PDB file of C-alpha atoms in Angstrom:
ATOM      1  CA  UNK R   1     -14.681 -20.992  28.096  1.00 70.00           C
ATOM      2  CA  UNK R   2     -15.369 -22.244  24.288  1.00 81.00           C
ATOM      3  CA  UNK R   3     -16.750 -25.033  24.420  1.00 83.00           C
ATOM      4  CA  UNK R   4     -16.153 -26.781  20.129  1.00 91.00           C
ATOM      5  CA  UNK R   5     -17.974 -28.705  18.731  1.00 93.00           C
ATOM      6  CA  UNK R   6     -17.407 -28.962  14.540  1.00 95.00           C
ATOM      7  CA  UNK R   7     -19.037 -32.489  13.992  1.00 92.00           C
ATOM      8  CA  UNK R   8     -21.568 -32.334  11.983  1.00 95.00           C
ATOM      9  CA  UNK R   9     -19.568 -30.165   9.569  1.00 97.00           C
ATOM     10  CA  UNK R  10     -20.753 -26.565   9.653  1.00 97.00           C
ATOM     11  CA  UNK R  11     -20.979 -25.535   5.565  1.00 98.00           C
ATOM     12  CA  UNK R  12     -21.391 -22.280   4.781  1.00 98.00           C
ATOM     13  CA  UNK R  13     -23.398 -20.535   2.063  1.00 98.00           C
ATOM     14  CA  UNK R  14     -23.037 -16.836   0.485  1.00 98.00           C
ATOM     15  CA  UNK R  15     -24.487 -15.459  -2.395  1.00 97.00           C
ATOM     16  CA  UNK R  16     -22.301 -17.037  -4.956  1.00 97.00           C
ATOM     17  CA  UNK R  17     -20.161 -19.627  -2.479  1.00 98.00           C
ATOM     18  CA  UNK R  18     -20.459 -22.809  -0.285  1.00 98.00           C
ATOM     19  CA  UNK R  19     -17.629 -23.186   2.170  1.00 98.00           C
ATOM     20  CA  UNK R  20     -17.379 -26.731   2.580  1.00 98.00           C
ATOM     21  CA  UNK R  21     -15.017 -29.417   4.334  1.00 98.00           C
ATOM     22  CA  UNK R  22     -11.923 -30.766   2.125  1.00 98.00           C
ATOM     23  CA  UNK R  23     -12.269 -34.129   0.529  1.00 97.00           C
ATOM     24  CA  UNK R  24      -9.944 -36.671  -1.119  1.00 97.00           C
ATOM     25  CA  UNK R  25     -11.391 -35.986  -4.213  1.00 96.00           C
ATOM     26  CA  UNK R  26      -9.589 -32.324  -3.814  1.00 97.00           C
ATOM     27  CA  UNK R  27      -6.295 -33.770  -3.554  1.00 97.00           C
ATOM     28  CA  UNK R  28      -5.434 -32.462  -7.441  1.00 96.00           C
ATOM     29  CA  UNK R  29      -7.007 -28.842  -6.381  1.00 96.00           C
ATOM     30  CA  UNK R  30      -4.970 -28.738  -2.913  1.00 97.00           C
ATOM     31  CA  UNK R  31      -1.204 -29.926  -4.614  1.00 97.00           C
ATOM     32  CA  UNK R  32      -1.933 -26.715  -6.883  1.00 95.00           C
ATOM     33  CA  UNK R  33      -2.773 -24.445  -4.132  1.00 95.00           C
ATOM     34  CA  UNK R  34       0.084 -25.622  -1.575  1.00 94.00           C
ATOM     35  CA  UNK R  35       2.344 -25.828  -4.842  1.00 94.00           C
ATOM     36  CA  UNK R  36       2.272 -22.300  -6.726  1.00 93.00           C
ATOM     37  CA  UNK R  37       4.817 -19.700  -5.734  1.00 92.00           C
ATOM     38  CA  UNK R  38       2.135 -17.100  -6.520  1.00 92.00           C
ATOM     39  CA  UNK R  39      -0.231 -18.504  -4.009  1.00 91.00           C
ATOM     40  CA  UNK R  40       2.874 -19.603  -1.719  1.00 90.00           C
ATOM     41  CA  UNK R  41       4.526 -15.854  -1.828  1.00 91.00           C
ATOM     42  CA  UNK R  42       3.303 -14.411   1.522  1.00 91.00           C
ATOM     43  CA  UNK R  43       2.606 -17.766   3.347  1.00 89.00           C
ATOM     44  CA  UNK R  44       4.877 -19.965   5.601  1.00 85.00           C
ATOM     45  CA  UNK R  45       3.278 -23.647   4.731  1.00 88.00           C
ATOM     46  CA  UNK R  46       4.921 -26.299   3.780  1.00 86.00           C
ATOM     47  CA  UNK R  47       4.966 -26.433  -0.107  1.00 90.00           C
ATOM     48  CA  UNK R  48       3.209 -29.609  -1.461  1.00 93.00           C
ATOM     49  CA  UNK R  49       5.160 -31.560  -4.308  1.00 95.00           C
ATOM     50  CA  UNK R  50       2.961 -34.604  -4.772  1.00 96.00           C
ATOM     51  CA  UNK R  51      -0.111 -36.054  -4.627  1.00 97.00           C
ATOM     52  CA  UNK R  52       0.310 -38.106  -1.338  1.00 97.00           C
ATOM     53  CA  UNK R  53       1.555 -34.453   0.130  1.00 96.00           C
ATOM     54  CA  UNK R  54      -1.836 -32.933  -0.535  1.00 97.00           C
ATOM     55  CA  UNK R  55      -3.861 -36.100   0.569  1.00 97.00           C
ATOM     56  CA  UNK R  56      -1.635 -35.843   3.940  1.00 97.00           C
ATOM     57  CA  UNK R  57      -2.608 -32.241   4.385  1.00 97.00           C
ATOM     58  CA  UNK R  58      -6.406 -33.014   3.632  1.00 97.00           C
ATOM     59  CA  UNK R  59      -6.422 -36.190   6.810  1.00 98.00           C
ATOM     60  CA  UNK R  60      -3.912 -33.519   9.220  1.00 97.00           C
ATOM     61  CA  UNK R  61      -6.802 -30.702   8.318  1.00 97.00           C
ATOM     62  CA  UNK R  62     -10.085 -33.049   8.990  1.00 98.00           C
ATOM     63  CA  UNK R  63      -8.227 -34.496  11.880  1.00 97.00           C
ATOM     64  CA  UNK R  64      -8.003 -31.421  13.275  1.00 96.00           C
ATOM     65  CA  UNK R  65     -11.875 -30.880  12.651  1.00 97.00           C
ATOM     66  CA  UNK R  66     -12.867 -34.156  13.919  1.00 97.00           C
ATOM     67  CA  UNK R  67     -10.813 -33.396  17.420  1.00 96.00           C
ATOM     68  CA  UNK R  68     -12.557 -29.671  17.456  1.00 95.00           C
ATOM     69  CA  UNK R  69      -8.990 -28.246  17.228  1.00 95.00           C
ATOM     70  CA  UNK R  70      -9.331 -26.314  14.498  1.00 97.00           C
ATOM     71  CA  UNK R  71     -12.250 -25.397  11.418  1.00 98.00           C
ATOM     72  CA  UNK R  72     -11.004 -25.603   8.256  1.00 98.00           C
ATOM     73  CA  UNK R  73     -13.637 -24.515   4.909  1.00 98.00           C
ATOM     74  CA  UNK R  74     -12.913 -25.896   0.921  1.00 98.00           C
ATOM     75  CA  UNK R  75     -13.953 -22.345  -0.715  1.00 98.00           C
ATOM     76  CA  UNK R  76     -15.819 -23.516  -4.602  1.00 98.00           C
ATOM     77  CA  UNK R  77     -18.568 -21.281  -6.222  1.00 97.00           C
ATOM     78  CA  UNK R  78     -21.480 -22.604  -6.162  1.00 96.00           C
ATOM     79  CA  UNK R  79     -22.291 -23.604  -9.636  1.00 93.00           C
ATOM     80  CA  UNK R  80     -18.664 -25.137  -9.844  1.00 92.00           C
ATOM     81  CA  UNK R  81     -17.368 -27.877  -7.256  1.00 86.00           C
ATOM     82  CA  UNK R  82     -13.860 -27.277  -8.473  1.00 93.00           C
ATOM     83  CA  UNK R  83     -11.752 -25.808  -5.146  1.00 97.00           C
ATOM     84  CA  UNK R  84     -10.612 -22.284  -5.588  1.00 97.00           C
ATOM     85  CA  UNK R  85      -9.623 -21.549  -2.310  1.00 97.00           C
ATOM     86  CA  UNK R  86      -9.466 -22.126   1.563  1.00 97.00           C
ATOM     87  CA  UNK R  87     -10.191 -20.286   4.674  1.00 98.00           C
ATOM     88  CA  UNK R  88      -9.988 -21.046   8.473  1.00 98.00           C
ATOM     89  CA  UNK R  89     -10.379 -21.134  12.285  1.00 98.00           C
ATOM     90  CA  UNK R  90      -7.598 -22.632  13.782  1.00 97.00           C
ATOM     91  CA  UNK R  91      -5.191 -21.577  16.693  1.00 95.00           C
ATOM     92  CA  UNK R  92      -8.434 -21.283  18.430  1.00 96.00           C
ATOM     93  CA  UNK R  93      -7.735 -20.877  22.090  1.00 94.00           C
ATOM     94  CA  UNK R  94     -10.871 -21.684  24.268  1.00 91.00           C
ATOM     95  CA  UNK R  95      -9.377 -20.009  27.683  1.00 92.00           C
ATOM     96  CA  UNK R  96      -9.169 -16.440  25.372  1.00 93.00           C
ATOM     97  CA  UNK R  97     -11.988 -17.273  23.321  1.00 95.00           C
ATOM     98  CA  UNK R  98     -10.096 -15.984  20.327  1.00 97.00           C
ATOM     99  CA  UNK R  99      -8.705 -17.717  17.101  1.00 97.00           C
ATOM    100  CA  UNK R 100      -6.957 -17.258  14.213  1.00 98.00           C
ATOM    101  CA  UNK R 101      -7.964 -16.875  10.586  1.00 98.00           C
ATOM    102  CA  UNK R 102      -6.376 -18.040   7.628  1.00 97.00           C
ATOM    103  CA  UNK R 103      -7.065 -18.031   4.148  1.00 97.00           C
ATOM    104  CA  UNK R 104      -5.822 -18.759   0.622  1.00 96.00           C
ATOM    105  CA  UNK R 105      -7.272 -17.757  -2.960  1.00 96.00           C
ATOM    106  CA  UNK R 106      -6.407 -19.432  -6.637  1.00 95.00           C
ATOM    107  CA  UNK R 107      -4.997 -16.179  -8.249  1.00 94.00           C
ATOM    108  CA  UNK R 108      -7.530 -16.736 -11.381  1.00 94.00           C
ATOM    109  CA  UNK R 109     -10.037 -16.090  -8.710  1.00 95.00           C
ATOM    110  CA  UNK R 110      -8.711 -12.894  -6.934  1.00 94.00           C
ATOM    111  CA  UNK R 111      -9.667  -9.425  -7.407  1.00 94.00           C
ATOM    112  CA  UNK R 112     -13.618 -10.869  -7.608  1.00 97.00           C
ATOM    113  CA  UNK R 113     -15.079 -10.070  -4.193  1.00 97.00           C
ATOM    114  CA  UNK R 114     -14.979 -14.149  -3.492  1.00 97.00           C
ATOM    115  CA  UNK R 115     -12.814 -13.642  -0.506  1.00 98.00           C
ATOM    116  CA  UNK R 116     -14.579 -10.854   1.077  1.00 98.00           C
ATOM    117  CA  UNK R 117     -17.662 -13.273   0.949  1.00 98.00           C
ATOM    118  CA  UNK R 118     -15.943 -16.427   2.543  1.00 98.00           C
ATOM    119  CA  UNK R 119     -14.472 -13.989   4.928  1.00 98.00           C
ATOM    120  CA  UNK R 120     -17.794 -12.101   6.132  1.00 98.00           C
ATOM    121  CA  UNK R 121     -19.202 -15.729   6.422  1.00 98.00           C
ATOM    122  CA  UNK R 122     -16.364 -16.966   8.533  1.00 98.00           C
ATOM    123  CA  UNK R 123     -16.024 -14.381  10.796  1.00 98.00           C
ATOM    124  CA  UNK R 124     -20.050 -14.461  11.273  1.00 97.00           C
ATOM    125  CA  UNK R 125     -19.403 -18.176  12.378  1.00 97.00           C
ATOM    126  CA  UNK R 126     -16.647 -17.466  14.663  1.00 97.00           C
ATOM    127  CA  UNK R 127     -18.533 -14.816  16.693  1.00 96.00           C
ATOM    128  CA  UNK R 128     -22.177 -15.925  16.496  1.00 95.00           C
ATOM    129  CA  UNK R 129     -21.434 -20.032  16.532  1.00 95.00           C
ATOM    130  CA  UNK R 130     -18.242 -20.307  18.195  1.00 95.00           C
ATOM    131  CA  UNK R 131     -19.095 -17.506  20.683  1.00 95.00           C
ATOM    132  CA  UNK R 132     -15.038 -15.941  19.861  1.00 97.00           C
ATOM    133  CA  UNK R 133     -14.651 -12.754  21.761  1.00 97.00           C
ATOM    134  CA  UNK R 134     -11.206 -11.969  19.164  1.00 98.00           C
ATOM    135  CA  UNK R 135      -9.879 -12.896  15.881  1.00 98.00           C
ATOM    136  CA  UNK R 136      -6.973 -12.117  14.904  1.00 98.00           C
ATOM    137  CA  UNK R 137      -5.235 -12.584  11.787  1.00 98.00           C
ATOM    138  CA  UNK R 138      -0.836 -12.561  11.380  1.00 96.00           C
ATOM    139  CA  UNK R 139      -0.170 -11.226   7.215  1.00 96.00           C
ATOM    140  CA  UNK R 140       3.263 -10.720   5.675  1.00 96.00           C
ATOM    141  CA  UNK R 141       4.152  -7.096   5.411  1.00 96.00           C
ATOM    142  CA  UNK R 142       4.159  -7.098   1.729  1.00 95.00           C
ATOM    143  CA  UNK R 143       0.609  -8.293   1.302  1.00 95.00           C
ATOM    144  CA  UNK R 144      -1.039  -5.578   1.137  1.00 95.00           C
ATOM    145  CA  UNK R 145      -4.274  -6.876  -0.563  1.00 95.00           C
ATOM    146  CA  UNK R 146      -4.813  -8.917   2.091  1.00 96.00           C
ATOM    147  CA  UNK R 147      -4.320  -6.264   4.275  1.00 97.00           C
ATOM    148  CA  UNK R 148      -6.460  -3.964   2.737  1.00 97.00           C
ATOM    149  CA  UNK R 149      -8.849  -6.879   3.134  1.00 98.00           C
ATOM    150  CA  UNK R 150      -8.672  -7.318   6.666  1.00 98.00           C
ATOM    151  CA  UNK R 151      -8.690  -3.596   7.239  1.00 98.00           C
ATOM    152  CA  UNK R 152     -12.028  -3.133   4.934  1.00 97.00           C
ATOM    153  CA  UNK R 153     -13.746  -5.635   7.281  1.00 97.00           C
ATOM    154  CA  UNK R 154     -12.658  -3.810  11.049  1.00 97.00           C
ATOM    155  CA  UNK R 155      -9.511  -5.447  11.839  1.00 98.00           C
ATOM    156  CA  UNK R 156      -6.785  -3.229  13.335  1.00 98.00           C
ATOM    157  CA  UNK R 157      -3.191  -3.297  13.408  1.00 98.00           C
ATOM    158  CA  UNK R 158      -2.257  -4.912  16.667  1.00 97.00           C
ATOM    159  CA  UNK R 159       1.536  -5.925  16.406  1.00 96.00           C
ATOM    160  CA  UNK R 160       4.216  -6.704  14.240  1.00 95.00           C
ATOM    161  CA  UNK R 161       5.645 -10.118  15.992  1.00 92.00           C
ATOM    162  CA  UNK R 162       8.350 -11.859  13.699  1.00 88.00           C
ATOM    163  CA  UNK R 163       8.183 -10.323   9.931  1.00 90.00           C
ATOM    164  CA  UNK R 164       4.439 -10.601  10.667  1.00 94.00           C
ATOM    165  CA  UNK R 165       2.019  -7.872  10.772  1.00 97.00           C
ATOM    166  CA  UNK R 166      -1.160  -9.110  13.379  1.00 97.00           C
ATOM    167  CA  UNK R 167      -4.001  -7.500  13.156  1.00 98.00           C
ATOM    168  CA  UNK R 168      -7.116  -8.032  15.341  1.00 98.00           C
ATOM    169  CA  UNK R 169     -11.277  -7.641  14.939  1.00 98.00           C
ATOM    170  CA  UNK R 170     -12.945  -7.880  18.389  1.00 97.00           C
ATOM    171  CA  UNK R 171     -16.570  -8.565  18.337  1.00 94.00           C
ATOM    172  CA  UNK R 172     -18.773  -5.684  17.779  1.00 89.00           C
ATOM    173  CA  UNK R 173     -21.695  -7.143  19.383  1.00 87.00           C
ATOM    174  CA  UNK R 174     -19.514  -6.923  23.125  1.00 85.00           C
ATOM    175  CA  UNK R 175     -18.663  -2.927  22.661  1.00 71.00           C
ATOM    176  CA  UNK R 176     -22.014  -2.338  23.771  1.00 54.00           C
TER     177      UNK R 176
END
């Protein structure tokens, strides 16, 4: 059984990125995120309409952390601390050892590889860290270039539960 433990915060580096926990200073960076149809299109949140919205999202996300419920990651390039993004762990359940991952990606920063590095990096953390036998990830049908993403890192089409596609990566390091 999982046994979570996210405190201190686990930040991530890549080449170009540092996954790091959300902030109240992101509060401007999350209302755009949660509030633009484009980002919005394929994804069943909430959408954000004011500043209190997004700084209510940022204390339900590192309340979540702090009880070892779920891992949420701010995605920002390196050289720039402005948030571009989001990915995370969360429907994690510790008698499977599986969880679910989520993610989310300003459309001036798709089509740049930047999610394929936070993803990598994430996935790392849930199998090496987290010990997470499965992870599994639900998309809307019609988003295919996040399909194509999963696909291009091992996941496999599992089920279609809902008007969601799920798609699963198991750990490679248990096939043998």
């Amino acid at each position: 059984m999982l046994h979570l433990n996210f405190t201190p915060f686990p930040i991530l580096t890549t080449k170009r990125l540092q996954l790091r926990q959300l902030t109240t200073a992101d509060a401007n960076e999350i209302l755009i995120h949660r509030s633009d149809e484009r980002i919005l299109e394929f994804i069943d949140i909430p959408k954000a309409s004011t500043l209190e919205d997004a700084l209510a999202f940022i204390h339900k996300i590192n309340k979540g952390i702090a009880e070892n419920e779920s891992i949420f990651w701010g995605i920002q390039l390196k050289e720039r601390p402005l948030l571009i993004g989001s990915i995370c762990l969360w429907n994690i359940s510790k008698e499977e050892n599986s969880g679910e991952i989520g993610y989310m990606l300003h459309p001036d920063s798709q089509g740049k590889g930047i999610m394929q590095e936070a993803l990598e990096k994430v996935i790392e953390f849930g199998f090496i860290n987290l010990k997470l036998k499965t992870v599994v990830a639900d998309v809307h049908p019609n988003n295919l270039k996040s399909i194509q993403l999963l696909k291009k890192n091992g996941f496999v089409y599992k089920a279609t539960i809902k008007d969601m596609v799920v798609y699963e990566l198991n750990d490679p390091s248990l096939s043998h």
